[in-house]
mmCIF file with all atom_site columns, C-alpha atoms in Angstrom:
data_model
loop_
_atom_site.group_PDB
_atom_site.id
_atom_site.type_symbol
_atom_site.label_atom_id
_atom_site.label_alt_id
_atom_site.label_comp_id
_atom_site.label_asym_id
_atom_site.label_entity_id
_atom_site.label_seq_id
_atom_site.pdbx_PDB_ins_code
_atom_site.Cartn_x
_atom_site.Cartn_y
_atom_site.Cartn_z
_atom_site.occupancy
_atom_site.B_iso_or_equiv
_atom_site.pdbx_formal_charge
_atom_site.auth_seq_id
_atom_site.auth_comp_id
_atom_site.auth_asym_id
_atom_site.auth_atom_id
_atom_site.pdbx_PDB_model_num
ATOM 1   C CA . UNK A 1 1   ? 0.000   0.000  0.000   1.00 66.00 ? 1   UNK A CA 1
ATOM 2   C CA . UNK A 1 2   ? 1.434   3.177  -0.737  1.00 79.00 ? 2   UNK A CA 1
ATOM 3   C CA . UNK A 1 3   ? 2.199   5.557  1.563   1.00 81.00 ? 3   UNK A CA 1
ATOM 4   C CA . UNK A 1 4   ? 2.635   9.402  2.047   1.00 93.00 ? 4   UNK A CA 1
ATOM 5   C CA . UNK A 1 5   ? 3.911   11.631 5.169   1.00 97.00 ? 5   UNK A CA 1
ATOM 6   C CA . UNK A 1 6   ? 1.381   13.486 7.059   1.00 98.00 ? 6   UNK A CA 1
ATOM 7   C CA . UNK A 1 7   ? 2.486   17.309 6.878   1.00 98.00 ? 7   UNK A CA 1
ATOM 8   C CA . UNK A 1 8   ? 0.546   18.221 10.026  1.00 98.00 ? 8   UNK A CA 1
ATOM 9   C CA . UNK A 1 9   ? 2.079   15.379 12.251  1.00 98.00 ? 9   UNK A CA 1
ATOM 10  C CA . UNK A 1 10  ? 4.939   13.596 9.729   1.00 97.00 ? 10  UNK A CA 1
ATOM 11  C CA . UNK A 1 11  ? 3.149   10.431 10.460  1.00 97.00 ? 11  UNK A CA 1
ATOM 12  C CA . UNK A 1 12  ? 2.274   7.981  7.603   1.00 96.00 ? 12  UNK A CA 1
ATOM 13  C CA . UNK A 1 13  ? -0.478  8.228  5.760   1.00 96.00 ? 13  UNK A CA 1
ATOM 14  C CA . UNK A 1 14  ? -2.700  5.562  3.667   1.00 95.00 ? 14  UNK A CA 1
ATOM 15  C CA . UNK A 1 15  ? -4.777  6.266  0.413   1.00 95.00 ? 15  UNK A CA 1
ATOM 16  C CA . UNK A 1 16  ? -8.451  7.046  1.797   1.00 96.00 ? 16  UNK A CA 1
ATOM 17  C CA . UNK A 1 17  ? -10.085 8.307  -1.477  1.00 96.00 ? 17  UNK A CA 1
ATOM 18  C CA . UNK A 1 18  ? -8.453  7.592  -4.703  1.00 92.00 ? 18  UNK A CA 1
ATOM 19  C CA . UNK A 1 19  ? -5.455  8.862  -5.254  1.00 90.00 ? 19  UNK A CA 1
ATOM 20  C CA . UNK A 1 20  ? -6.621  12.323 -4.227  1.00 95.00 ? 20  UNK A CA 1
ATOM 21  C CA . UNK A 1 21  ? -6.684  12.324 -0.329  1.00 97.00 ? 21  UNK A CA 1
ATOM 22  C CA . UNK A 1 22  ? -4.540  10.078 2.410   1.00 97.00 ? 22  UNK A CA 1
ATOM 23  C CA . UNK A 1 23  ? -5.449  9.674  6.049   1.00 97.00 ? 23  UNK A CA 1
ATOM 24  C CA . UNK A 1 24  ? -2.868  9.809  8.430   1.00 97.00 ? 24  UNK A CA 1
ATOM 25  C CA . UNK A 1 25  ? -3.113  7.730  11.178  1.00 95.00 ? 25  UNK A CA 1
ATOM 26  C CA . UNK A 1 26  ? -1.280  9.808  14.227  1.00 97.00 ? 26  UNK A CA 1
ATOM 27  C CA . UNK A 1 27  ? -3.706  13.393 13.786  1.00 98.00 ? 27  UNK A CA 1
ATOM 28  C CA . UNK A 1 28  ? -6.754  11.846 11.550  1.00 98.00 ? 28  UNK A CA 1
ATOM 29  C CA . UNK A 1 29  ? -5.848  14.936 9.112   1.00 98.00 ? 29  UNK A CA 1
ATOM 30  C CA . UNK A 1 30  ? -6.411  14.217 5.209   1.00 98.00 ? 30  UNK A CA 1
ATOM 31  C CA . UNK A 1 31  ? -4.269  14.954 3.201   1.00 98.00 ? 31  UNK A CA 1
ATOM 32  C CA . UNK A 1 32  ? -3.502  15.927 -0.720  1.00 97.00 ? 32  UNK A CA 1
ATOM 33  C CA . UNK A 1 33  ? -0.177  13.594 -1.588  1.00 96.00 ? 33  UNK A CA 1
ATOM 34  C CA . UNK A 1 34  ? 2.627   16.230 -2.864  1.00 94.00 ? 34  UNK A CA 1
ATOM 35  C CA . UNK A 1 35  ? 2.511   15.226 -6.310  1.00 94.00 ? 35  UNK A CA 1
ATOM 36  C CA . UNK A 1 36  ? -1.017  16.608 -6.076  1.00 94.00 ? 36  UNK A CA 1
ATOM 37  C CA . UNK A 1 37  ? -0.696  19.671 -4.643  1.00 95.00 ? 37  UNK A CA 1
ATOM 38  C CA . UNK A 1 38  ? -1.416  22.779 -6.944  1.00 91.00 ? 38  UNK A CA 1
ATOM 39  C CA . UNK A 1 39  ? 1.200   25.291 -8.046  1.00 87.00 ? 39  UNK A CA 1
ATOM 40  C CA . UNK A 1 40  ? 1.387   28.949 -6.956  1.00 80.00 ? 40  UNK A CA 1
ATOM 41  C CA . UNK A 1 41  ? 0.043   29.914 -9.907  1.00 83.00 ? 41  UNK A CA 1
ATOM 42  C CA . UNK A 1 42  ? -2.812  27.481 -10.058 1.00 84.00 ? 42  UNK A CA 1
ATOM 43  C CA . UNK A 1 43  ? -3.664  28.440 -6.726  1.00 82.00 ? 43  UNK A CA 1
ATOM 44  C CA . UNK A 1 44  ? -3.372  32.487 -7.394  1.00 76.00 ? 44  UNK A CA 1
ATOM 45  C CA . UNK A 1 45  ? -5.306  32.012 -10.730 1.00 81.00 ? 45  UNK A CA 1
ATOM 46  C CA . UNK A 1 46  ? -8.044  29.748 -8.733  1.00 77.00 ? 46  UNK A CA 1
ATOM 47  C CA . UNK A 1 47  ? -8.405  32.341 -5.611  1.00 74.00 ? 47  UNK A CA 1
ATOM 48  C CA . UNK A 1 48  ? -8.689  35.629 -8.640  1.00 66.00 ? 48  UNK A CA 1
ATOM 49  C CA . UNK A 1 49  ? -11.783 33.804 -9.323  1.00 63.00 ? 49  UNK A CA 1
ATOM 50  C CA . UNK A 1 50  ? -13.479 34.532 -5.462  1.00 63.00 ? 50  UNK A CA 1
ATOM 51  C CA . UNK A 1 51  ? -16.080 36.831 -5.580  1.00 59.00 ? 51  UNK A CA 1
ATOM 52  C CA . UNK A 1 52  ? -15.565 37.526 -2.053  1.00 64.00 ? 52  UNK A CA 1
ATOM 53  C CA . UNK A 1 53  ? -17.910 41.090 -1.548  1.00 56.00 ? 53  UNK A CA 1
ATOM 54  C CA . UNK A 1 54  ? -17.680 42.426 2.337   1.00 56.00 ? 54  UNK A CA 1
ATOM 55  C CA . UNK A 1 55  ? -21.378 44.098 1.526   1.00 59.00 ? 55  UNK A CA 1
ATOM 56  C CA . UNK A 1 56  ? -22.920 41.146 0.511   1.00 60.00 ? 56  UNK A CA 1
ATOM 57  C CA . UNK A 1 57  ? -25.401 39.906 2.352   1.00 66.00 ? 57  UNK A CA 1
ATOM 58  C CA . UNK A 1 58  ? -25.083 36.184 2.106   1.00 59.00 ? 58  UNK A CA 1
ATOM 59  C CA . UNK A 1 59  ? -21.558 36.425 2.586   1.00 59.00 ? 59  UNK A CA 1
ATOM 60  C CA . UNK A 1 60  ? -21.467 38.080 6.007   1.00 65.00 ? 60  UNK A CA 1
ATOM 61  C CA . UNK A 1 61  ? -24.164 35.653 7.178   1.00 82.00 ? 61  UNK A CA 1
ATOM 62  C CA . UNK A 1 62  ? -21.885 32.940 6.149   1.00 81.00 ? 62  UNK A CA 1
ATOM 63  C CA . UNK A 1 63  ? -18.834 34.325 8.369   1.00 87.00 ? 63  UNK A CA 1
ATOM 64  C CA . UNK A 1 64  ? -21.279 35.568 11.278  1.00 91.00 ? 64  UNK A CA 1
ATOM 65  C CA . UNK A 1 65  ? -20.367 32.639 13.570  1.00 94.00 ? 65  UNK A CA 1
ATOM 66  C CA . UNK A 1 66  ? -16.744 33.846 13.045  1.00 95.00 ? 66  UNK A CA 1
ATOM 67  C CA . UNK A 1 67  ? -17.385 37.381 13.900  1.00 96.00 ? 67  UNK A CA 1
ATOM 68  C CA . UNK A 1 68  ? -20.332 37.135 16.954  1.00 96.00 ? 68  UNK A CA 1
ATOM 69  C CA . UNK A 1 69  ? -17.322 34.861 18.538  1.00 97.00 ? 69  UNK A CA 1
ATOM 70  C CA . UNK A 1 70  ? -14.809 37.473 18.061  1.00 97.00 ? 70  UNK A CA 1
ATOM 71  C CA . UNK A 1 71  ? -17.109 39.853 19.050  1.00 97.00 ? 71  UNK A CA 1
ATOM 72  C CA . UNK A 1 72  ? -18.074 38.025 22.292  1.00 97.00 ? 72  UNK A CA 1
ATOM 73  C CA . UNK A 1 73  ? -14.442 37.528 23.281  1.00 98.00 ? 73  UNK A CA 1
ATOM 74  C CA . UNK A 1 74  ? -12.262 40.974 21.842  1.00 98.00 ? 74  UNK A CA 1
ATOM 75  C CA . UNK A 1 75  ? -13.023 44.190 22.823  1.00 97.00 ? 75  UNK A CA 1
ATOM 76  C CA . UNK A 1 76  ? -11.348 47.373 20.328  1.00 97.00 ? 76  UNK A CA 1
ATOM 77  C CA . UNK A 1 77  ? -8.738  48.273 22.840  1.00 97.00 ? 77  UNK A CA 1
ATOM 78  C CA . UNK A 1 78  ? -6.551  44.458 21.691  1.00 98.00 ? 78  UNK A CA 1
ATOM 79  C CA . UNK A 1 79  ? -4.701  44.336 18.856  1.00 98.00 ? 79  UNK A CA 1
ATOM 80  C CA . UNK A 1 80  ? -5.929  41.402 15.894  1.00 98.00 ? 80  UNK A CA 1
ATOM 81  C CA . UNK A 1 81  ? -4.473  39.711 12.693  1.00 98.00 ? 81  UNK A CA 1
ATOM 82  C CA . UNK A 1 82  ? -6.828  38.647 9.865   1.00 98.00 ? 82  UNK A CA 1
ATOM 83  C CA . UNK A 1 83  ? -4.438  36.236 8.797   1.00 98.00 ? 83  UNK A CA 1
ATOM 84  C CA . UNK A 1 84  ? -5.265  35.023 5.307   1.00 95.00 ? 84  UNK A CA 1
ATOM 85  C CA . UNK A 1 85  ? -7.615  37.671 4.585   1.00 92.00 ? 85  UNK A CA 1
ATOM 86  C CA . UNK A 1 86  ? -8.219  37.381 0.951   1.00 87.00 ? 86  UNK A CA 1
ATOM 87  C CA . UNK A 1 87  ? -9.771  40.045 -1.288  1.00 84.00 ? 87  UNK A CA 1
ATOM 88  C CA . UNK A 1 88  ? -12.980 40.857 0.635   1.00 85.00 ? 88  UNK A CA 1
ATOM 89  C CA . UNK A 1 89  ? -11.910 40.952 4.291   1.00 92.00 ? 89  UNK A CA 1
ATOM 90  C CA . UNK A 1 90  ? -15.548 41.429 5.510   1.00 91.00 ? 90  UNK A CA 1
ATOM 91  C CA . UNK A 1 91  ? -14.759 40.462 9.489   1.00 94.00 ? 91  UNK A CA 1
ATOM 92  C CA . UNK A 1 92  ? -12.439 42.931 8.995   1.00 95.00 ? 92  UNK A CA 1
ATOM 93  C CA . UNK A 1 93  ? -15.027 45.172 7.522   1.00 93.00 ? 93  UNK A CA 1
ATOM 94  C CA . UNK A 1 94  ? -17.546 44.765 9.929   1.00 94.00 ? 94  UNK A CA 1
ATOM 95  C CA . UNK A 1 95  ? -15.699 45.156 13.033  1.00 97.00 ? 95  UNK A CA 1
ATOM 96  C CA . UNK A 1 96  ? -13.109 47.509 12.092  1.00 96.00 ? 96  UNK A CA 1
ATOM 97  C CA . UNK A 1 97  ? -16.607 49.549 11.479  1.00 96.00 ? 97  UNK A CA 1
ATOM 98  C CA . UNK A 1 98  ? -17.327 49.479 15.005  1.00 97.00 ? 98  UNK A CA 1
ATOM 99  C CA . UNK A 1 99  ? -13.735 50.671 16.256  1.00 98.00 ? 99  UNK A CA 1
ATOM 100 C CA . UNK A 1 100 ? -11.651 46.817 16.023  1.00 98.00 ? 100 UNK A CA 1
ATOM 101 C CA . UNK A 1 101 ? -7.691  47.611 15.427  1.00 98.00 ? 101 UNK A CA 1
ATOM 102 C CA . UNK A 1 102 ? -7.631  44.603 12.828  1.00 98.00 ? 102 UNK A CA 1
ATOM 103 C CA . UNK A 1 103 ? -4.759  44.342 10.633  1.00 98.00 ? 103 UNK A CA 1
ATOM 104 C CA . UNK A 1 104 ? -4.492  42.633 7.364   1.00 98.00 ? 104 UNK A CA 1
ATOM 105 C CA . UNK A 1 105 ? -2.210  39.913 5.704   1.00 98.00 ? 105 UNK A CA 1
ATOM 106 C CA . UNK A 1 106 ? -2.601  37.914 3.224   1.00 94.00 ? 106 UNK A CA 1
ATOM 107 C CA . UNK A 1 107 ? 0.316   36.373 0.840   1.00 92.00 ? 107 UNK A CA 1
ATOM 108 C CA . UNK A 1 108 ? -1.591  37.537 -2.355  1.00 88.00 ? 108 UNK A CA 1
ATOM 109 C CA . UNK A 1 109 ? -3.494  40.692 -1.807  1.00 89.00 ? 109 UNK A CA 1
ATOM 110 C CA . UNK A 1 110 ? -2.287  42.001 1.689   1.00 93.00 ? 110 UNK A CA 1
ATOM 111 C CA . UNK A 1 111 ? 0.900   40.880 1.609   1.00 93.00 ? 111 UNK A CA 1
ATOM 112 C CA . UNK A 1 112 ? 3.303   43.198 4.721   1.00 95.00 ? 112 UNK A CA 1
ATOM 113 C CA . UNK A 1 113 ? 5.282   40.064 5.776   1.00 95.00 ? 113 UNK A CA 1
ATOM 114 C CA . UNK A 1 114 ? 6.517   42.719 8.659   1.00 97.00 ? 114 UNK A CA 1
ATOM 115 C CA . UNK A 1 115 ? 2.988   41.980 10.547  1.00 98.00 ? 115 UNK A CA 1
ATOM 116 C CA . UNK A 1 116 ? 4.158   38.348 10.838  1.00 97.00 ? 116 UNK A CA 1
ATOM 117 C CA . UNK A 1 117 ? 6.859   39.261 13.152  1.00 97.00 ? 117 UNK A CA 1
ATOM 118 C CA . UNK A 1 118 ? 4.321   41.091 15.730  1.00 98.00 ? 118 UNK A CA 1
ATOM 119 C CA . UNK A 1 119 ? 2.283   40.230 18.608  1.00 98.00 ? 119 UNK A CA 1
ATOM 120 C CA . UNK A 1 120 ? -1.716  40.000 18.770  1.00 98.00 ? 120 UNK A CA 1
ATOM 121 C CA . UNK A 1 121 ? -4.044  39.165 21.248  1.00 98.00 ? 121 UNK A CA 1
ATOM 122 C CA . UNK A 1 122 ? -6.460  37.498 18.650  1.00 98.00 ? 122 UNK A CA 1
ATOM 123 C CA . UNK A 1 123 ? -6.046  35.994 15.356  1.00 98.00 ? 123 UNK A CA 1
ATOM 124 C CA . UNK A 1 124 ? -8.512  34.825 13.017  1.00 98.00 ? 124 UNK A CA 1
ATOM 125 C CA . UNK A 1 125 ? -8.380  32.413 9.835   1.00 97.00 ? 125 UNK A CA 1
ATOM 126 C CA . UNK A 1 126 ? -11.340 32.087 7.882   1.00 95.00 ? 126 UNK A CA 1
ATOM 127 C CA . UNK A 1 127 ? -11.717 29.544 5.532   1.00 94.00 ? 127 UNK A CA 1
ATOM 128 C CA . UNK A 1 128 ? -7.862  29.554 5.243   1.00 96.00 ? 128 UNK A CA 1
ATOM 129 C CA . UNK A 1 129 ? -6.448  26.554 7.237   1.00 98.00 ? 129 UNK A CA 1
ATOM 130 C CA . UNK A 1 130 ? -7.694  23.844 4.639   1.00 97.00 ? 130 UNK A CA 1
ATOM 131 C CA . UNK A 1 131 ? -4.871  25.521 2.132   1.00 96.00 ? 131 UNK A CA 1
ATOM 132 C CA . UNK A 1 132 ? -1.816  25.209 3.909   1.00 97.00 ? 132 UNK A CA 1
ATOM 133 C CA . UNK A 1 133 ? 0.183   23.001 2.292   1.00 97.00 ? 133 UNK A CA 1
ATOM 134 C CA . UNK A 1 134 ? 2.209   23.326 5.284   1.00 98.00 ? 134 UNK A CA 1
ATOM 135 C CA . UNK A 1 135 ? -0.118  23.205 8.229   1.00 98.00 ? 135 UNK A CA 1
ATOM 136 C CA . UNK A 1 136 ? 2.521   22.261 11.351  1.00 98.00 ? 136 UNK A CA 1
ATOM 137 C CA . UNK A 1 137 ? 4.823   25.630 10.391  1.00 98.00 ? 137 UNK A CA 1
ATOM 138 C CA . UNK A 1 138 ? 1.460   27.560 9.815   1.00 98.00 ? 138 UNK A CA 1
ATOM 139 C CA . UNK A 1 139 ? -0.005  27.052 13.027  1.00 98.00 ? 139 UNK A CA 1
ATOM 140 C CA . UNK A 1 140 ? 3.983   27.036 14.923  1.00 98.00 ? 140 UNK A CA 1
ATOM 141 C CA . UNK A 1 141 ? 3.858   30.285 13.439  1.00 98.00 ? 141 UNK A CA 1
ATOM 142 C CA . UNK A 1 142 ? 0.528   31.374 14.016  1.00 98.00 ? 142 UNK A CA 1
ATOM 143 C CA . UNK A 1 143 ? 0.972   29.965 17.984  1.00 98.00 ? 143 UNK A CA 1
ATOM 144 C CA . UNK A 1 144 ? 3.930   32.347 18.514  1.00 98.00 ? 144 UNK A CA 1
ATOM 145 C CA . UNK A 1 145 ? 2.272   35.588 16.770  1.00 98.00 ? 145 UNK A CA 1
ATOM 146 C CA . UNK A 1 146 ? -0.112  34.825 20.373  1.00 98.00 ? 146 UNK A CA 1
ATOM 147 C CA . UNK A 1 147 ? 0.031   37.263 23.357  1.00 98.00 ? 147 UNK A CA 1
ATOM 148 C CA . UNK A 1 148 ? 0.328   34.987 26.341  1.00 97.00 ? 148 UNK A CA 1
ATOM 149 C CA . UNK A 1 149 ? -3.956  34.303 27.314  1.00 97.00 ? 149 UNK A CA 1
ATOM 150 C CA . UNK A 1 150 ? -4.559  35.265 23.519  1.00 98.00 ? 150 UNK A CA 1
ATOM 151 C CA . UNK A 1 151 ? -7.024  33.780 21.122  1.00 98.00 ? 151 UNK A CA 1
ATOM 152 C CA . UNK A 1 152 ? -6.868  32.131 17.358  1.00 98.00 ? 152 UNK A CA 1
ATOM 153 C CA . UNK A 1 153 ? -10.505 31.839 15.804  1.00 98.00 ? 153 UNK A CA 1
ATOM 154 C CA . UNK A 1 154 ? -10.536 29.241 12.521  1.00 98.00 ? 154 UNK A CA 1
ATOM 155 C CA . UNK A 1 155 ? -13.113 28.383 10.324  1.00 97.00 ? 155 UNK A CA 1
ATOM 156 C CA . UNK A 1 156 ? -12.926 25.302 8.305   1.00 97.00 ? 156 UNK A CA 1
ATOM 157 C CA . UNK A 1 157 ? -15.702 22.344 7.321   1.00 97.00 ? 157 UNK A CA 1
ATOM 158 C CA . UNK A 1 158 ? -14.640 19.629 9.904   1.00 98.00 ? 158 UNK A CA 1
ATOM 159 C CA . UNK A 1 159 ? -14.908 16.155 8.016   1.00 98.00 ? 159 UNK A CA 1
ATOM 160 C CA . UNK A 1 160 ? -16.687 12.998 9.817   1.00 97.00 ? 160 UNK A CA 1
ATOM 161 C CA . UNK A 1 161 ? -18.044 9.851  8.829   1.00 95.00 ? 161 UNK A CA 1
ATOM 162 C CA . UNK A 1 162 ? -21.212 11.076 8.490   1.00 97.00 ? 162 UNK A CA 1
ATOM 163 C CA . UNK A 1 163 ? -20.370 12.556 5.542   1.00 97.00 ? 163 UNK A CA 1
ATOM 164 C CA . UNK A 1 164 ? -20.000 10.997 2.044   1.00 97.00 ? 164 UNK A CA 1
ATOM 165 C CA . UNK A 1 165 ? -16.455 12.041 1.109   1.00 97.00 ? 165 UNK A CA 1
ATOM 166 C CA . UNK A 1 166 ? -17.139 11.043 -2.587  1.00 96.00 ? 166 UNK A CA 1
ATOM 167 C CA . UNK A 1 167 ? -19.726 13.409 -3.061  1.00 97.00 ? 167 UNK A CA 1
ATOM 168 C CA . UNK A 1 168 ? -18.668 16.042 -0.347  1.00 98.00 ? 168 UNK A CA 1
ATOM 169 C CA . UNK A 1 169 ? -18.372 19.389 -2.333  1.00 96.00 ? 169 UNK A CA 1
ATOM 170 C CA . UNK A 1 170 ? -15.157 20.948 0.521   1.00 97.00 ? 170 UNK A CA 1
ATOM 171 C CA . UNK A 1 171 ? -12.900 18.670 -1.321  1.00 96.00 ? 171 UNK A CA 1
ATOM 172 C CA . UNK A 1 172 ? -13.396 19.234 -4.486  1.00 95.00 ? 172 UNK A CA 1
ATOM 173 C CA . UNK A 1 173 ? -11.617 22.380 -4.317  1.00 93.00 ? 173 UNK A CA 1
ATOM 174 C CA . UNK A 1 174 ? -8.495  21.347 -5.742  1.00 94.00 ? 174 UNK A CA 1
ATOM 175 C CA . UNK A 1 175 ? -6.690  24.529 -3.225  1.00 94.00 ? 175 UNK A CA 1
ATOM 176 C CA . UNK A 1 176 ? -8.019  22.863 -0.042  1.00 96.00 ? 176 UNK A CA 1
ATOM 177 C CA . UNK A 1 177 ? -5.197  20.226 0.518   1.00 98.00 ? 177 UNK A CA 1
ATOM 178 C CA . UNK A 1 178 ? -5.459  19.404 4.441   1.00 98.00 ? 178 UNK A CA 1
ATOM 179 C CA . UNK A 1 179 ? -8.709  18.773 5.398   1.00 98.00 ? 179 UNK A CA 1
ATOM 180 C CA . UNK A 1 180 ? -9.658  17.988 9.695   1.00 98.00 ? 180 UNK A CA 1
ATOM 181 C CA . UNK A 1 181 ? -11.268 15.756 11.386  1.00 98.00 ? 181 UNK A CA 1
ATOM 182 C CA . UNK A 1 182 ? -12.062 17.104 15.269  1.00 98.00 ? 182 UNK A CA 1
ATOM 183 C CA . UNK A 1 183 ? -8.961  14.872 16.443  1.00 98.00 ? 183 UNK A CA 1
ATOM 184 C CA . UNK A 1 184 ? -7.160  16.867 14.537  1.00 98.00 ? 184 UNK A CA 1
ATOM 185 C CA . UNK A 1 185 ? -7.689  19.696 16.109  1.00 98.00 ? 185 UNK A CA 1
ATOM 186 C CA . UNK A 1 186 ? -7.083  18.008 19.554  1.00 98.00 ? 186 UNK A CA 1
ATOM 187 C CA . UNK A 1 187 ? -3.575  17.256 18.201  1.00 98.00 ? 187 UNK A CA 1
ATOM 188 C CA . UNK A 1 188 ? -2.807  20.921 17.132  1.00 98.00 ? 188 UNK A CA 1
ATOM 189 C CA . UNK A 1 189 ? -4.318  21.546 21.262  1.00 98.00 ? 189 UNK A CA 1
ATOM 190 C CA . UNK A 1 190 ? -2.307  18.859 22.389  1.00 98.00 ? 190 UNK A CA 1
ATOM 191 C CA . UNK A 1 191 ? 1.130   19.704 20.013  1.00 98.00 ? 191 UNK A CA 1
ATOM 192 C CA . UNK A 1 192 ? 1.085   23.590 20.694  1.00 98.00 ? 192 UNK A CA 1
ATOM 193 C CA . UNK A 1 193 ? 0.374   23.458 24.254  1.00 97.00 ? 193 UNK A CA 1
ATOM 194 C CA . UNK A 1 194 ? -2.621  25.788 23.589  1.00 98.00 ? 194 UNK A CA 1
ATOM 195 C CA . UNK A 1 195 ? -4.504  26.152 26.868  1.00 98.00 ? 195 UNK A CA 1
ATOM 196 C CA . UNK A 1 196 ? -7.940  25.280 25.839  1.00 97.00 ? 196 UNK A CA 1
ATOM 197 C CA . UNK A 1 197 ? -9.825  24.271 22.702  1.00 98.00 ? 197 UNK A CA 1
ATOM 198 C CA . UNK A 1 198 ? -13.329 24.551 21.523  1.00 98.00 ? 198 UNK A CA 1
ATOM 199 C CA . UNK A 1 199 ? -15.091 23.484 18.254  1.00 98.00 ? 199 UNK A CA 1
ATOM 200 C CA . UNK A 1 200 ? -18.747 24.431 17.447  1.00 95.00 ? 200 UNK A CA 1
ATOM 201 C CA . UNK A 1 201 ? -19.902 23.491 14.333  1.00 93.00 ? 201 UNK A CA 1
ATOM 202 C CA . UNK A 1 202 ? -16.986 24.664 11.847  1.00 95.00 ? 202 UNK A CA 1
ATOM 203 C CA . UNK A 1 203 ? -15.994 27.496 13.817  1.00 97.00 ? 203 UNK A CA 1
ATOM 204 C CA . UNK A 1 204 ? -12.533 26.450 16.180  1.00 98.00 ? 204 UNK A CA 1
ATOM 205 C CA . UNK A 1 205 ? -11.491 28.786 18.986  1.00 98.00 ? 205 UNK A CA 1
ATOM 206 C CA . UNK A 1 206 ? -7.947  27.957 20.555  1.00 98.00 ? 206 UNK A CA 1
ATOM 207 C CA . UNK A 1 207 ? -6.821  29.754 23.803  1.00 98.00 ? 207 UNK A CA 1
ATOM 208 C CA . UNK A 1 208 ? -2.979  30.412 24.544  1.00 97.00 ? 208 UNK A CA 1
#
């Protein structure tokens, strides 16, 4: 049977669907094998495509769980990262409306590498985790941009057996090459020494 490393964990993985996704047995994470992952390019030219509007309506509904939490948990006097913030930031929108200091980065369309060497009390990810191709150094790195008792928000869909993988739209997005399972997310807890970990529905809040 042929086998691939887990990049989360660097466990071994085993095919699980075709020869599109592997399961590694350590984390649960699935995984894209490397000779599948997409190019720069590919990727760039797929995420040009988003037609990702802050003032629509359906799209801040869809990224409301995201923001009530933040909104429940941050007040505008802490500092926050929208890490991954593509080209419609509307979290950022929304609360930065209502006095949030939220900066900006993303690789493509926000890209100041200089607010990756700073310090935040709260960091969010939305709908950004399932693309790293290199999710242990992503969330190493995300883990030390923390303030000691500070907060990282991410919003993914969470794979389980209920659902049919074959015909499970999330992974048919060739850019979303590490997909969770909840024990995944218990092994990021468990890896990064984050105090606490919560998951409710596909929104994930870890505490430092």
């Amino acid at each position: 049977m042929k086998k691939e490393q887990c990049p989360m964990c660097k466990s071994e993985g085993v095919p699980f669907y075709e020869e599109s996704f592997y399961e590694c047995g350590e984390c649960d994470g699935l995984f894209r094998p490397k000779s599948k992952l997409p190019s720069y390019n590919a990727e760039k030219e797929r995420y040009m495509k988003h037609n990702n509007d802050p003032n629509d309506k359906g799209y801040q509904e869809f990224v409301s769980p995201l923001t009530e939490l933040i909104r429940s948990n941050q007040n505008i006097k802490q500092v926050g990262l929208d890490f991954g913030a593509g080209s419609g930031p509307v979290i950022h929108k929304e609360l930065s409306e209502e006095g949030y200091d939220i900066k900006l980065y993303d690789p493509l369309y926000f890209n100041n590498p200089d607010l990756l060497n700073q310090k935040y009390d709260y960091i969010y990810a939305c709908e950004v985790v399932e693309h790293f191709h290199h999710p242990y150094s992503e969330f190493k790195r995300l883990h030390n941009m923390l303030n000691k008792g500070g907060r990282l928000y991410c919003k993914t869909n969470i794979y389980n057996s209920d659902i049919d993988f074959g015909n499970w739209y999330y992974k048919n997005d060739f850019t979303h090459v590490f997909i969770y399972k909840n024990r995944t997310f218990d092994w990021v807890q468990n890896e990064f020494k984050f105090s606490n970990m919560s998951i409710n529905n596909n929104t994930i809040l870890f505490e430092k």
